[in-house]
PDB file of C-alpha atoms and ligand atoms in Angstrom:
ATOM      1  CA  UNK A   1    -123.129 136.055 -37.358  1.00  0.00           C
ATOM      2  CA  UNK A   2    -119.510 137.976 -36.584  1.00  0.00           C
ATOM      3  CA  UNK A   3    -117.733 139.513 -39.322  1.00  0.00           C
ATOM      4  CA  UNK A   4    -115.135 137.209 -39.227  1.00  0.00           C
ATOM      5  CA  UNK A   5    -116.999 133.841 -39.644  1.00  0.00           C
ATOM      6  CA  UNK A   6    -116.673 131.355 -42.480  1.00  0.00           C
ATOM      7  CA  UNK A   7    -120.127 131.701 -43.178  1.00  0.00           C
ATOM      8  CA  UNK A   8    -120.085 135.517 -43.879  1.00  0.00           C
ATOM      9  CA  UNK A   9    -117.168 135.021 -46.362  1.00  0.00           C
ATOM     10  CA  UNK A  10    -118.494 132.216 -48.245  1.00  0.00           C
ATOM     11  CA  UNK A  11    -121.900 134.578 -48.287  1.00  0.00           C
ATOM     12  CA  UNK A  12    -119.888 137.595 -49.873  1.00  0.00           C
ATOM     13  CA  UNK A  13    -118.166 135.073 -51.745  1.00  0.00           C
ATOM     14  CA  UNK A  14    -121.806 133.978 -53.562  1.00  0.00           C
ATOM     15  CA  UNK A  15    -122.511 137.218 -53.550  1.00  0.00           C
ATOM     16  CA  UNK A  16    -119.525 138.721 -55.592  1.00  0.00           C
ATOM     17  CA  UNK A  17    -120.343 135.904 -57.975  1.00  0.00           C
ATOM     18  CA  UNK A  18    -124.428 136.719 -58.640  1.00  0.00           C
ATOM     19  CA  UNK A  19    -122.626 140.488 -58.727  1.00  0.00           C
ATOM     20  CA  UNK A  20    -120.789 139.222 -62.033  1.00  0.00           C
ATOM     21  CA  UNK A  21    -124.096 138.062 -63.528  1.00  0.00           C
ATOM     22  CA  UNK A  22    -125.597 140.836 -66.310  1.00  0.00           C
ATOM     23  CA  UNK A  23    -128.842 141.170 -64.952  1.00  0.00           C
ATOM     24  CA  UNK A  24    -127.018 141.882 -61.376  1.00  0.00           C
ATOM     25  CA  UNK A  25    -124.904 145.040 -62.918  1.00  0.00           C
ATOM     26  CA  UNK A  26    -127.802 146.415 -64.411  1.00  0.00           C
ATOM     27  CA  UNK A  27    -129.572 146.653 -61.438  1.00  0.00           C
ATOM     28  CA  UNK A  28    -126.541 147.895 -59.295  1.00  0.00           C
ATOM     29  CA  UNK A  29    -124.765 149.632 -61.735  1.00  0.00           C
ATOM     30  CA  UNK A  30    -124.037 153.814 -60.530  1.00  0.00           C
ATOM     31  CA  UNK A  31    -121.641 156.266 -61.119  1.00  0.00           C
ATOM     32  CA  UNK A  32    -118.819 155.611 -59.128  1.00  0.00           C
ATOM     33  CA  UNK A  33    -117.459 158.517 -58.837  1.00  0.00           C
ATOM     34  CA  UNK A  34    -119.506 160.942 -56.732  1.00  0.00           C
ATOM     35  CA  UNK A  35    -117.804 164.814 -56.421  1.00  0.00           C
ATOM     36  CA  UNK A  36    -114.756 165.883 -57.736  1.00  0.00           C
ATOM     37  CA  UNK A  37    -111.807 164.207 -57.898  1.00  0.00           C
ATOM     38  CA  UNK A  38    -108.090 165.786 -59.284  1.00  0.00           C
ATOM     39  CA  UNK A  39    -108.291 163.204 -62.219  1.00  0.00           C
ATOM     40  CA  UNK A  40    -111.667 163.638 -64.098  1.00  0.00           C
ATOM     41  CA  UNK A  41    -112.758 162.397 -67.626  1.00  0.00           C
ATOM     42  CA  UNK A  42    -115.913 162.237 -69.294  1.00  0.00           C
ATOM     43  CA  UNK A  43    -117.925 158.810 -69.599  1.00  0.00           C
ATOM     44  CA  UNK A  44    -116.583 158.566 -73.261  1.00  0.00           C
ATOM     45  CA  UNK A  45    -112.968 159.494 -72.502  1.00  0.00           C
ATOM     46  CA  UNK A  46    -112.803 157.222 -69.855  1.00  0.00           C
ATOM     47  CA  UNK A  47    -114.401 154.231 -72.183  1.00  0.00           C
ATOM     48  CA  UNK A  48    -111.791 154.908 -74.203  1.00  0.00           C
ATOM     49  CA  UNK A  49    -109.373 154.832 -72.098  1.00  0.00           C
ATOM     50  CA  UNK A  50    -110.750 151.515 -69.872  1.00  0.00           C
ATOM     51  CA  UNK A  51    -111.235 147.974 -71.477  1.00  0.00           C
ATOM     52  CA  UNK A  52    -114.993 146.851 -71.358  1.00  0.00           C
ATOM     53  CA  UNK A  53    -113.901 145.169 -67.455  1.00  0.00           C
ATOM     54  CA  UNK A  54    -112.164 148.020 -66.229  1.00  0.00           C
ATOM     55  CA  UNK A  55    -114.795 150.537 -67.180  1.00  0.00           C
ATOM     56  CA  UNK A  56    -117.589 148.201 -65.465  1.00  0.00           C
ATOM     57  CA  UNK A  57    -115.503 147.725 -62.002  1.00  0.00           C
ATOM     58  CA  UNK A  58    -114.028 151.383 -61.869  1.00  0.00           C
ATOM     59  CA  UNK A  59    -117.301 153.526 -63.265  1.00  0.00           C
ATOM     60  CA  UNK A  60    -119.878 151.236 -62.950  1.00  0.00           C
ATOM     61  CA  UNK A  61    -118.985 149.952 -59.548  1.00  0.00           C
ATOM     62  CA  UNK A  62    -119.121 146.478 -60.767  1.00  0.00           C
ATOM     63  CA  UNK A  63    -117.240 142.905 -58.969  1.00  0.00           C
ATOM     64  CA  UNK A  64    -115.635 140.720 -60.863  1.00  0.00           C
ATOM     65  CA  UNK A  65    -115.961 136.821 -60.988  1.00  0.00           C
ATOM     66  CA  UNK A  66    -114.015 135.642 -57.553  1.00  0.00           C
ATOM     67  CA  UNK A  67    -110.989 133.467 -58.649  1.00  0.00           C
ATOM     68  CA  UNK A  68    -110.756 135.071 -61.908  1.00  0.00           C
ATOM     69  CA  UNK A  69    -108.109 137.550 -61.372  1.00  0.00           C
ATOM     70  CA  UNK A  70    -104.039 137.018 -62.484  1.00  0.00           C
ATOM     71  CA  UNK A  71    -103.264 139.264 -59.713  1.00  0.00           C
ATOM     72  CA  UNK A  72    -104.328 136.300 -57.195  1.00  0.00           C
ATOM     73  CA  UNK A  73    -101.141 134.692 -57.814  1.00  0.00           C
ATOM     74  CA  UNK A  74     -98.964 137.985 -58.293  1.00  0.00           C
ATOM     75  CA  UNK A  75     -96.253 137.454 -55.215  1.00  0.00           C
ATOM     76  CA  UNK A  76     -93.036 139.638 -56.383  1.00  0.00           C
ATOM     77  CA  UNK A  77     -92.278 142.149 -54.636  1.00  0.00           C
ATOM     78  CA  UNK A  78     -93.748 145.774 -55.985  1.00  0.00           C
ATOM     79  CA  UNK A  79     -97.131 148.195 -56.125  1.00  0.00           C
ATOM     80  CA  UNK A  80    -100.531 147.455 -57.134  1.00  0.00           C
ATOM     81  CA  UNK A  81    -101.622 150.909 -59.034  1.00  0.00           C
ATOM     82  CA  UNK A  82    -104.890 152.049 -60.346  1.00  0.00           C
ATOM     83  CA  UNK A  83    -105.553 151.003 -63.509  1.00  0.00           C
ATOM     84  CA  UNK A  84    -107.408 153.704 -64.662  1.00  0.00           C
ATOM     85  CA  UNK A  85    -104.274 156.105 -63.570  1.00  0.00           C
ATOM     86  CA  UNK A  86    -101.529 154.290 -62.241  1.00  0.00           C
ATOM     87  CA  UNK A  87    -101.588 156.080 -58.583  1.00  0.00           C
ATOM     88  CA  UNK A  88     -99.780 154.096 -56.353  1.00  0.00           C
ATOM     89  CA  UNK A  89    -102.293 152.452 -54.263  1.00  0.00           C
ATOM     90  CA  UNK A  90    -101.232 149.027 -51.950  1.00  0.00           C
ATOM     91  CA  UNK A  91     -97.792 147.449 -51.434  1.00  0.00           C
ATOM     92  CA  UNK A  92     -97.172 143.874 -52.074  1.00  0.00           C
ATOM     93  CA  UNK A  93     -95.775 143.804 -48.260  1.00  0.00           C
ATOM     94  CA  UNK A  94     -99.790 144.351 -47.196  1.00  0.00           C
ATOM     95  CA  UNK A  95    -100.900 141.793 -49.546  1.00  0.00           C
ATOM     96  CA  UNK A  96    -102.494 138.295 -48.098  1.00  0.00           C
ATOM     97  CA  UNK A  97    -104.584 135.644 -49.000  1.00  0.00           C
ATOM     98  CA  UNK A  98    -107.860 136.136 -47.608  1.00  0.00           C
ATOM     99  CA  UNK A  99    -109.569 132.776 -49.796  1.00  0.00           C
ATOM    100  CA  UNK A 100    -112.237 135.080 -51.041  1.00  0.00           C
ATOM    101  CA  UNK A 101    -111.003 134.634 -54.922  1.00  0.00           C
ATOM    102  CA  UNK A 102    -110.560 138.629 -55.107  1.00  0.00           C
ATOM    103  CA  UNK A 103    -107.077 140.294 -54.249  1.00  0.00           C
ATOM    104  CA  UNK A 104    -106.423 141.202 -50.682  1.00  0.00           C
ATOM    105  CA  UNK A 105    -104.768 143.901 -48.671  1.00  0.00           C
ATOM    106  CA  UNK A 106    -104.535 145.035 -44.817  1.00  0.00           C
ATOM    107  CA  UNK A 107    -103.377 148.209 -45.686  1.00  0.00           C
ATOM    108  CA  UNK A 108    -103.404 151.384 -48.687  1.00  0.00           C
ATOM    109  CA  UNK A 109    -100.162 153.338 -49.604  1.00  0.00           C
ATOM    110  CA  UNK A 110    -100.986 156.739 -47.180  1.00  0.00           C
ATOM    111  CA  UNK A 111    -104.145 158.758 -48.507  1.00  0.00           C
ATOM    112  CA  UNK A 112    -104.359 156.783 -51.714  1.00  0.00           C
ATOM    113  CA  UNK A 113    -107.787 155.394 -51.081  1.00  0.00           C
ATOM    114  CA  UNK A 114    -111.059 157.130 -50.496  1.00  0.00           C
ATOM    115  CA  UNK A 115    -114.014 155.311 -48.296  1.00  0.00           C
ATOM    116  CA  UNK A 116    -118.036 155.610 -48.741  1.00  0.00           C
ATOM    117  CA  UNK A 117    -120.694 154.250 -47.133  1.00  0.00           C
ATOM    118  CA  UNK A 118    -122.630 151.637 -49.458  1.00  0.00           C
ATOM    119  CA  UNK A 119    -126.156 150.523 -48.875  1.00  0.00           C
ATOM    120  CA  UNK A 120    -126.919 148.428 -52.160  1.00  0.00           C
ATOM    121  CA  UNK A 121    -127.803 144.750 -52.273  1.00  0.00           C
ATOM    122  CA  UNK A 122    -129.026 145.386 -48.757  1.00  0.00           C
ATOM    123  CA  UNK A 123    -126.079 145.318 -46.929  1.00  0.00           C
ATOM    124  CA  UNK A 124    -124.584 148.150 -45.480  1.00  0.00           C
ATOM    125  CA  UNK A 125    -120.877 148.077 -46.370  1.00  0.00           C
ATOM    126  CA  UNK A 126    -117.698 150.623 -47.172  1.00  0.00           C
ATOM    127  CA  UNK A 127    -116.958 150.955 -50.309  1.00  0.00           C
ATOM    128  CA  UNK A 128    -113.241 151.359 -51.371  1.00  0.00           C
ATOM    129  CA  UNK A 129    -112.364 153.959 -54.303  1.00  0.00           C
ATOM    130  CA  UNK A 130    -108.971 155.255 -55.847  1.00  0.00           C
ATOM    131  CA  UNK A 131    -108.494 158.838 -54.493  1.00  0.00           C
ATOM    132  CA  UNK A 132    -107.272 160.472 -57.718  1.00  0.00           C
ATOM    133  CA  UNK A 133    -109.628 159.797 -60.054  1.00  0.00           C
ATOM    134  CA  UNK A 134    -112.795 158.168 -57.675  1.00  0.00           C
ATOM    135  CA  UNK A 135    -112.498 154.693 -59.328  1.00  0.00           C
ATOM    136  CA  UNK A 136    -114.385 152.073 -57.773  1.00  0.00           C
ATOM    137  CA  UNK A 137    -111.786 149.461 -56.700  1.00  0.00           C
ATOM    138  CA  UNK A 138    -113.849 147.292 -54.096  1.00  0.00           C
ATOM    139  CA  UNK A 139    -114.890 147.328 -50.157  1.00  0.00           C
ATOM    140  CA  UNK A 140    -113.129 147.019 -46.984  1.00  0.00           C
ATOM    141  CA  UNK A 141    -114.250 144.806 -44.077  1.00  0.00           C
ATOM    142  CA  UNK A 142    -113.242 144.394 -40.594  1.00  0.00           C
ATOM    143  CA  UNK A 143    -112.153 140.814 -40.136  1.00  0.00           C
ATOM    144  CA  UNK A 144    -108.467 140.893 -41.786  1.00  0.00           C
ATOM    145  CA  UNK A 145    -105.289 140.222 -40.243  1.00  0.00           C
ATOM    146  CA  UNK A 146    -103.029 141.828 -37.792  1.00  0.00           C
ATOM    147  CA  UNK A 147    -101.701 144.669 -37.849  1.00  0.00           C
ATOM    148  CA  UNK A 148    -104.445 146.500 -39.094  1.00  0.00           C
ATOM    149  CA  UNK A 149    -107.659 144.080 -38.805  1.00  0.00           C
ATOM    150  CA  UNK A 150    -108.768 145.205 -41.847  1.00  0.00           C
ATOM    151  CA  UNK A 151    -109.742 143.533 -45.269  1.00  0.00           C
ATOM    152  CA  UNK A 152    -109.692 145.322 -48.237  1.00  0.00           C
ATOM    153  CA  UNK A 153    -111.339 143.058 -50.673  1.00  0.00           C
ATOM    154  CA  UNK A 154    -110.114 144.737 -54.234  1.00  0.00           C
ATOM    155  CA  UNK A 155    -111.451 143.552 -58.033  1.00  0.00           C
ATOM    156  CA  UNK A 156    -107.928 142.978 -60.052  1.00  0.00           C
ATOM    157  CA  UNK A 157    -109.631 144.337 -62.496  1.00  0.00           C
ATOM    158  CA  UNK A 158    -109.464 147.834 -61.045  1.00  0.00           C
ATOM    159  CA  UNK A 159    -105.648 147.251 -60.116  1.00  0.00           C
ATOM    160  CA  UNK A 160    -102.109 146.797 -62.265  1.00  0.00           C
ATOM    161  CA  UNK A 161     -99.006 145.429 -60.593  1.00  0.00           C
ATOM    162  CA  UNK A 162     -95.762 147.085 -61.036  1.00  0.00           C
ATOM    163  CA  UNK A 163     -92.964 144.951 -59.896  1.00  0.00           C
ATOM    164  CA  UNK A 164     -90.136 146.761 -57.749  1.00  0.00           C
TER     165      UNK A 164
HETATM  166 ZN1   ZN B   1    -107.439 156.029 -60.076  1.00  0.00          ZN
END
């Protein structure tokens, strides 16, 4: 099966979806954040801080429900920022529709993403995180579109649009 078949998307598709489920985030549910990072806050601070989704994407490396984001349908011109500390992390201009139901980008704002190899669910896949404060924001997969080939596959609930 290539990376870039229907079949593989419509299985990562399912999969985001059982991912969603309760008894799925108990069983994959880890700190997200692994080392230091130049924005740090305790697990209560940052519960404060996060609504009940947020905290469970960004700490809990969590997926949301596919098709369930606003940010699907957000076209205007602008940056999608880290909701947990507004970094600046992809321009609209990188922004496509890759059908998955998550929000999709070929491209991060320079150094404003971190990268880690992730072996849960049994899959081996890269994991995507905000590289201020190590916030989980999804993965990245090699069957996007030109110029980059890439497909970073992001939860909206991790992200906040701010329109230019
Ligand atoms: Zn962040």
């Amino acid at each position: 099966m290539s990376a870039s078949s229907p079949d593989r998307r419509r299985f990562l598709a399912l999969l985001g979806a059982g991912a969603a489920l309760p008894f799925a985030s108990a069983c994959t549910a880890k700190p997200a954040a692994k080392g230091r990072f130049p924005v740090m806050k305790t697990e209560a601070e940052w519960r404060r801080t996060l609504t009940a989704e947020q905290f469970y994407i960004l700490r809990e490396e969590g997926t949301e429900r596919p098709f369930t984001s606003p940010l699907l349908k957000e076209h205007r011109k602008g940056t999608f920022t880290c909701a947990a500390d507004g970094t600046a992390l992809f321009a609209s201009s990188t922004k496509f529709d890759s059908g998955t139901g998550w929000p999709s980008f070929w491209k991060p704002l320079p150094k404003a993403v971190g990268t880690s190899s992730d072996r849960s669910l049994g899959m081996s896949r890269t994991e995507v995180h905000c590289s201020q404060c190590g916030g989980h924001l999804g993965h990245v997969f090699d069957d996007g579109p030109a110029p980059t080939g890439l497909r970073y596959c992001i939860n909206g609930d991790a992200l906040k649009f701010r329109p230019a």
